[in-house]
Amino acid sequence: MKILLYSPYLFPLHFGGGERYILDCACLARDAGYEVFLAAPAKLLEKNQLSLLAPYEKFLNRSLEGIHLVAAPFFEQTSFVKKLIWTKQWEEIYYLTDGSFFFSLAQRNILHIQFPLPIAKKSFLQNWKLANWQVKNTNSFFTKQYVEKNWQTKVQFVHQPYVDQNEFAVSAAIKKQKQILHVGRFFSQLHSKRQDVLIEAFRLLIKKEPELLKDWRLSFVGSVEDQEYFQSLQEKAAGLPIDFFTDLPRQELIKKYQTASIYWHATGYGVNQDEHPEMMEHFGISVLEAMAAGAVPLVIRRGGLPEVLGEKLDDCLWDDLTTCQEKTLELLRNPEELTAKAKLAKERSQYFSQERFRQTLMEMIGAKKHV
């Protein structure tokens, strides 16, 4: 079976949850015996294919051997007919949409929706395009809720990302440090990670409880996509015990997770969720990874984050900066509670297993019928 996976975000290079998701799907399809191809711009394929995939192998800390790149017409200005005929060669196309749709003549068309983007009143043509995708799935129940409401379409599957427990296992030799961590790309548009809000929260914490916060540091990890925004964060953090780490290798990122005691996340802060669901954290893979490493998540009650934490960690959610600070101080004052919450976080992360992810993927791509 030949399957094409297409994400408009892969090329040029991006390193976020969406890229991890589509590559996880590619690897598992490959391991199931599929002949796997990733759509790429023809002009980039003039270079060595290995050099295009190498940054993602570093990002994932995993081999992408056996996954092929193919020149696709989606990246260029060409005729509708040419694009349509090109899709006919594929038995399956798996498309991570950016909010746009296209007609496909593949035998099976699967649409993955990561953003509940608002869509203006759909035309007959838009409805027809959407209907062309027989299987639709989202990355969270949050996204599913808003897509079904705003797009007026049925979503058959929720395909939440997974976390590899072995990758984040903390050995006895690794000790938790007085560190609050946040992982996320530095950009100000759409679902900005709102690192600016977290800097302000940390500044106020130190001002309120300087002795309790002694030796505690806030660490930001992520790739820089908006240099101006990144510089503004550095200026805002000047004089505070705050560190910035950009473009860390996967193994170094994992060490940050393993040594962090608390994990903060504020995507969607100050935004009305019902009016702008696209500006929320639609799932929160970095939060899940932090939990797998035993960091206690203190995160905003927005988007897909409540479903990541689950019922037992509901009291780790906050709605405003004051509550975020209060919950943080409570944990700092009570090391036993911090340890107990870390255990709950680790246990909850085990729900999002690779096997659960794989089973849903195989059902969507029809592997039970074809492999």
Short mmCIF file of N, CA and C in Angstrom, two decimals, residues 255-363:
data_model
loop_
_atom_site.label_atom_id
_atom_site.label_comp_id
_atom_site.label_asym_id
_atom_site.label_seq_id
_atom_site.Cartn_x
_atom_site.Cartn_y
_atom_site.Cartn_z
N LYS A 255 16.39 16.41 28.88
CA LYS A 255 17.04 16.67 30.17
C LYS A 255 16.37 17.85 30.89
N LYS A 256 15.96 18.85 30.12
CA LYS A 256 15.25 19.99 30.73
C LYS A 256 13.94 19.54 31.35
N TYR A 257 13.21 18.68 30.63
CA TYR A 257 11.97 18.13 31.17
C TYR A 257 12.25 17.34 32.45
N GLN A 258 13.28 16.52 32.41
CA GLN A 258 13.57 15.61 33.52
C GLN A 258 13.98 16.33 34.79
N THR A 259 14.62 17.48 34.65
CA THR A 259 15.09 18.20 35.84
C THR A 259 14.11 19.28 36.31
N ALA A 260 13.09 19.58 35.50
CA ALA A 260 12.11 20.60 35.88
C ALA A 260 11.16 20.05 36.95
N SER A 261 10.81 20.88 37.91
CA SER A 261 9.86 20.50 38.95
C SER A 261 8.43 20.89 38.58
N ILE A 262 8.31 22.04 37.91
CA ILE A 262 6.99 22.58 37.55
C ILE A 262 7.01 22.98 36.09
N TYR A 263 5.86 22.81 35.44
CA TYR A 263 5.74 23.22 34.03
C TYR A 263 4.60 24.23 33.92
N TRP A 264 4.88 25.37 33.27
CA TRP A 264 3.89 26.43 33.07
C TRP A 264 3.47 26.50 31.60
N HIS A 265 2.21 26.86 31.37
CA HIS A 265 1.73 27.06 29.99
C HIS A 265 0.59 28.07 30.02
N ALA A 266 0.60 29.04 29.09
CA ALA A 266 -0.38 30.12 29.14
C ALA A 266 -1.01 30.44 27.78
N THR A 267 -0.91 29.54 26.81
CA THR A 267 -1.49 29.81 25.49
C THR A 267 -3.00 30.06 25.62
N GLY A 268 -3.46 31.14 25.02
CA GLY A 268 -4.88 31.49 25.08
C GLY A 268 -5.21 32.49 26.17
N TYR A 269 -4.20 32.91 26.93
CA TYR A 269 -4.44 33.86 28.01
C TYR A 269 -5.01 35.17 27.47
N GLY A 270 -6.07 35.65 28.11
CA GLY A 270 -6.67 36.93 27.73
C GLY A 270 -7.54 36.89 26.50
N VAL A 271 -7.85 35.68 25.99
CA VAL A 271 -8.64 35.54 24.77
C VAL A 271 -9.92 34.77 25.09
N ASN A 272 -11.04 35.21 24.51
CA ASN A 272 -12.31 34.50 24.66
C ASN A 272 -12.27 33.22 23.83
N GLN A 273 -12.37 32.08 24.50
CA GLN A 273 -12.22 30.80 23.81
C GLN A 273 -13.31 30.55 22.78
N ASP A 274 -14.54 30.92 23.09
CA ASP A 274 -15.64 30.68 22.15
C ASP A 274 -15.53 31.55 20.91
N GLU A 275 -14.99 32.75 21.07
CA GLU A 275 -14.83 33.65 19.93
C GLU A 275 -13.61 33.31 19.10
N HIS A 276 -12.54 32.84 19.75
CA HIS A 276 -11.29 32.55 19.04
C HIS A 276 -10.70 31.21 19.49
N PRO A 277 -11.36 30.10 19.20
CA PRO A 277 -10.81 28.79 19.59
C PRO A 277 -9.48 28.49 18.92
N GLU A 278 -9.24 29.12 17.76
CA GLU A 278 -7.99 28.88 17.04
C GLU A 278 -6.78 29.43 17.78
N MET A 279 -7.00 30.32 18.76
CA MET A 279 -5.89 30.93 19.50
C MET A 279 -5.56 30.19 20.79
N MET A 280 -6.23 29.06 21.01
CA MET A 280 -5.96 28.24 22.19
C MET A 280 -4.87 27.21 21.88
N GLU A 281 -4.44 26.49 22.92
CA GLU A 281 -3.58 25.32 22.74
C GLU A 281 -4.52 24.18 22.40
N HIS A 282 -4.40 23.65 21.19
CA HIS A 282 -5.41 22.71 20.71
C HIS A 282 -5.25 21.32 21.30
N PHE A 283 -4.04 20.96 21.69
CA PHE A 283 -3.81 19.76 22.48
C PHE A 283 -2.81 20.09 23.59
N GLY A 284 -1.53 20.16 23.27
CA GLY A 284 -0.52 20.51 24.26
C GLY A 284 0.50 19.41 24.47
N ILE A 285 1.22 19.05 23.39
CA ILE A 285 2.18 17.95 23.47
C ILE A 285 3.31 18.25 24.44
N SER A 286 3.74 19.51 24.53
CA SER A 286 4.84 19.83 25.45
C SER A 286 4.40 19.65 26.90
N VAL A 287 3.14 19.93 27.19
CA VAL A 287 2.61 19.71 28.54
C VAL A 287 2.63 18.22 28.85
N LEU A 288 2.20 17.41 27.88
CA LEU A 288 2.20 15.96 28.06
C LEU A 288 3.61 15.42 28.27
N GLU A 289 4.57 15.92 27.52
CA GLU A 289 5.95 15.47 27.68
C GLU A 289 6.50 15.85 29.06
N ALA A 290 6.15 17.04 29.52
CA ALA A 290 6.59 17.46 30.86
C ALA A 290 6.01 16.54 31.93
N MET A 291 4.75 16.18 31.78
CA MET A 291 4.10 15.27 32.73
C MET A 291 4.78 13.91 32.74
N ALA A 292 5.15 13.42 31.55
CA ALA A 292 5.82 12.12 31.45
C ALA A 292 7.15 12.13 32.18
N ALA A 293 7.77 13.30 32.25
CA ALA A 293 9.06 13.43 32.94
C ALA A 293 8.89 13.78 34.42
N GLY A 294 7.64 13.83 34.89
CA GLY A 294 7.41 14.07 36.30
C GLY A 294 7.41 15.52 36.72
N ALA A 295 7.18 16.44 35.78
CA ALA A 295 7.02 17.85 36.13
C ALA A 295 5.54 18.12 36.37
N VAL A 296 5.23 18.89 37.39
CA VAL A 296 3.83 19.18 37.71
C VAL A 296 3.32 20.28 36.78
N PRO A 297 2.24 20.02 36.01
CA PRO A 297 1.73 21.02 35.08
C PRO A 297 0.81 22.02 35.78
N LEU A 298 1.18 23.28 35.77
CA LEU A 298 0.30 24.36 36.20
C LEU A 298 -0.01 25.17 34.95
N VAL A 299 -1.17 24.89 34.35
CA VAL A 299 -1.45 25.40 33.00
C VAL A 299 -2.82 26.05 32.94
N ILE A 300 -3.00 26.90 31.97
CA ILE A 300 -4.23 27.64 31.81
C ILE A 300 -5.39 26.71 31.44
N ARG A 301 -6.57 27.00 31.96
CA ARG A 301 -7.76 26.21 31.69
C ARG A 301 -8.37 26.66 30.35
N ARG A 302 -7.68 26.30 29.29
CA ARG A 302 -8.12 26.68 27.95
C ARG A 302 -7.82 25.55 26.97
N GLY A 303 -8.56 25.54 25.88
CA GLY A 303 -8.27 24.63 24.78
C GLY A 303 -8.28 23.17 25.18
N GLY A 304 -7.29 22.43 24.67
CA GLY A 304 -7.21 21.00 24.93
C GLY A 304 -6.48 20.64 26.21
N LEU A 305 -5.98 21.63 26.95
CA LEU A 305 -5.17 21.34 28.13
C LEU A 305 -5.94 20.60 29.23
N PRO A 306 -7.21 20.95 29.50
CA PRO A 306 -7.93 20.19 30.53
C PRO A 306 -8.04 18.70 30.22
N GLU A 307 -8.18 18.33 28.95
CA GLU A 307 -8.28 16.90 28.63
C GLU A 307 -6.93 16.20 28.72
N VAL A 308 -5.85 16.95 28.57
CA VAL A 308 -4.52 16.36 28.77
C VAL A 308 -4.31 16.05 30.25
N LEU A 309 -4.68 16.96 31.13
CA LEU A 309 -4.46 16.77 32.56
C LEU A 309 -5.42 15.75 33.17
N GLY A 310 -6.66 15.71 32.70
CA GLY A 310 -7.62 14.76 33.26
C GLY A 310 -8.19 15.23 34.60
N GLU A 311 -9.11 14.45 35.14
CA GLU A 311 -9.84 14.85 36.34
C GLU A 311 -8.95 14.98 37.57
N LYS A 312 -8.00 14.06 37.75
CA LYS A 312 -7.20 14.06 38.98
C LYS A 312 -6.25 15.24 39.08
N LEU A 313 -5.98 15.90 37.97
CA LEU A 313 -5.10 17.07 37.98
C LEU A 313 -5.86 18.35 37.68
N ASP A 314 -7.18 18.30 37.83
CA ASP A 314 -8.00 19.47 37.52
C ASP A 314 -7.60 20.68 38.35
N ASP A 315 -7.15 20.45 39.58
CA ASP A 315 -6.78 21.58 40.43
C ASP A 315 -5.43 22.19 40.06
N CYS A 316 -4.80 21.66 39.01
CA CYS A 316 -3.57 22.26 38.48
C CYS A 316 -3.86 23.26 37.36
N LEU A 317 -5.13 23.43 37.03
CA LEU A 317 -5.53 24.38 36.00
C LEU A 317 -5.81 25.74 36.63
N TRP A 318 -5.52 26.81 35.89
CA TRP A 318 -5.78 28.15 36.38
C TRP A 318 -6.42 29.01 35.30
N ASP A 319 -7.11 30.07 35.75
CA ASP A 319 -7.81 30.97 34.82
C ASP A 319 -7.20 32.36 34.76
N ASP A 320 -6.41 32.72 35.75
CA ASP A 320 -5.81 34.06 35.78
C ASP A 320 -4.43 33.97 36.43
N LEU A 321 -3.65 35.02 36.27
CA LEU A 321 -2.27 35.02 36.77
C LEU A 321 -2.20 34.91 38.29
N THR A 322 -3.16 35.50 38.97
CA THR A 322 -3.16 35.42 40.43
C THR A 322 -3.28 33.97 40.89
N THR A 323 -4.18 33.22 40.26
CA THR A 323 -4.36 31.81 40.62
C THR A 323 -3.13 31.00 40.25
N CYS A 324 -2.52 31.31 39.12
CA CYS A 324 -1.29 30.63 38.72
C CYS A 324 -0.21 30.81 39.79
N GLN A 325 -0.07 32.04 40.26
CA GLN A 325 0.93 32.32 41.29
C GLN A 325 0.60 31.62 42.60
N GLU A 326 -0.67 31.62 42.99
CA GLU A 326 -1.08 30.99 44.25
C GLU A 326 -0.82 29.49 44.22
N LYS A 327 -1.15 28.85 43.11
CA LYS A 327 -0.94 27.40 42.99
C LYS A 327 0.55 27.07 42.98
N THR A 328 1.34 27.94 42.36
CA THR A 328 2.79 27.72 42.35
C THR A 328 3.36 27.84 43.76
N LEU A 329 2.97 28.87 44.48
CA LEU A 329 3.46 29.07 45.84
C LEU A 329 3.05 27.92 46.76
N GLU A 330 1.85 27.41 46.56
CA GLU A 330 1.37 26.29 47.37
C GLU A 330 2.28 25.07 47.20
N LEU A 331 2.70 24.81 45.97
CA LEU A 331 3.58 23.68 45.71
C LEU A 331 4.98 23.92 46.27
N LEU A 332 5.45 25.15 46.15
CA LEU A 332 6.79 25.46 46.68
C LEU A 332 6.83 25.34 48.20
N ARG A 333 5.71 25.65 48.85
CA ARG A 333 5.65 25.56 50.31
C ARG A 333 5.44 24.13 50.80
N ASN A 334 4.97 23.26 49.91
CA ASN A 334 4.63 21.89 50.30
C ASN A 334 5.30 20.88 49.39
N PRO A 335 6.56 20.55 49.66
CA PRO A 335 7.30 19.60 48.82
C PRO A 335 6.60 18.25 48.68
N GLU A 336 5.91 17.80 49.72
CA GLU A 336 5.21 16.52 49.65
C GLU A 336 4.08 16.57 48.62
N GLU A 337 3.38 17.70 48.58
CA GLU A 337 2.31 17.88 47.60
C GLU A 337 2.89 17.94 46.19
N LEU A 338 4.03 18.58 46.05
CA LEU A 338 4.71 18.64 44.75
C LEU A 338 5.06 17.23 44.27
N THR A 339 5.57 16.40 45.17
CA THR A 339 5.92 15.03 44.82
C THR A 339 4.68 14.22 44.45
N ALA A 340 3.60 14.40 45.21
CA ALA A 340 2.36 13.66 44.93
C ALA A 340 1.77 14.05 43.58
N LYS A 341 1.80 15.34 43.28
CA LYS A 341 1.27 15.82 42.01
C LYS A 341 2.13 15.33 40.84
N ALA A 342 3.43 15.27 41.05
CA ALA A 342 4.33 14.77 40.01
C ALA A 342 4.02 13.31 39.69
N LYS A 343 3.70 12.54 40.70
CA LYS A 343 3.34 11.13 40.50
C LYS A 343 2.05 11.02 39.70
N LEU A 344 1.06 11.84 40.04
CA LEU A 344 -0.21 11.84 39.31
C LEU A 344 0.00 12.24 37.85
N ALA A 345 0.87 13.22 37.63
CA ALA A 345 1.15 13.67 36.26
C ALA A 345 1.77 12.55 35.44
N LYS A 346 2.72 11.85 36.04
CA LYS A 346 3.37 10.73 35.36
C LYS A 346 2.35 9.64 35.03
N GLU A 347 1.50 9.32 35.97
CA GLU A 347 0.48 8.29 35.74
C GLU A 347 -0.49 8.70 34.64
N ARG A 348 -0.90 9.95 34.65
CA ARG A 348 -1.84 10.43 33.63
C ARG A 348 -1.22 10.37 32.24
N SER A 349 0.05 10.67 32.12
CA SER A 349 0.72 10.69 30.82
C SER A 349 0.72 9.30 30.17
N GLN A 350 0.66 8.25 30.97
CA GLN A 350 0.69 6.89 30.44
C GLN A 350 -0.56 6.55 29.63
N TYR A 351 -1.62 7.31 29.83
CA TYR A 351 -2.84 7.10 29.04
C TYR A 351 -2.59 7.38 27.57
N PHE A 352 -1.71 8.32 27.28
CA PHE A 352 -1.43 8.73 25.90
C PHE A 352 -0.27 7.89 25.35
N SER A 353 -0.54 6.61 25.15
CA SER A 353 0.49 5.66 24.76
C SER A 353 0.64 5.56 23.25
N GLN A 354 1.80 5.09 22.82
CA GLN A 354 2.02 4.87 21.39
C GLN A 354 1.07 3.82 20.85
N GLU A 355 0.78 2.79 21.61
CA GLU A 355 -0.10 1.73 21.13
C GLU A 355 -1.51 2.25 20.90
N ARG A 356 -1.99 3.09 21.79
CA ARG A 356 -3.31 3.70 21.61
C ARG A 356 -3.34 4.57 20.35
N PHE A 357 -2.29 5.33 20.16
CA PHE A 357 -2.14 6.18 18.97
C PHE A 357 -2.10 5.32 17.71
N ARG A 358 -1.32 4.24 17.76
CA ARG A 358 -1.15 3.36 16.60
C ARG A 358 -2.47 2.69 16.21
N GLN A 359 -3.22 2.22 17.19
CA GLN A 359 -4.47 1.53 16.90
C GLN A 359 -5.46 2.44 16.18
N THR A 360 -5.56 3.68 16.66
CA THR A 360 -6.46 4.63 16.00
C THR A 360 -5.99 4.95 14.59
N LEU A 361 -4.68 5.13 14.42
CA LEU A 361 -4.13 5.40 13.09
C LEU A 361 -4.42 4.26 12.14
N MET A 362 -4.19 3.02 12.57
CA MET A 362 -4.41 1.86 11.71
C MET A 362 -5.88 1.75 11.31
N GLU A 363 -6.77 2.08 12.23
CA GLU A 363 -8.19 2.04 11.91
C GLU A 363 -8.54 3.10 10.87
#
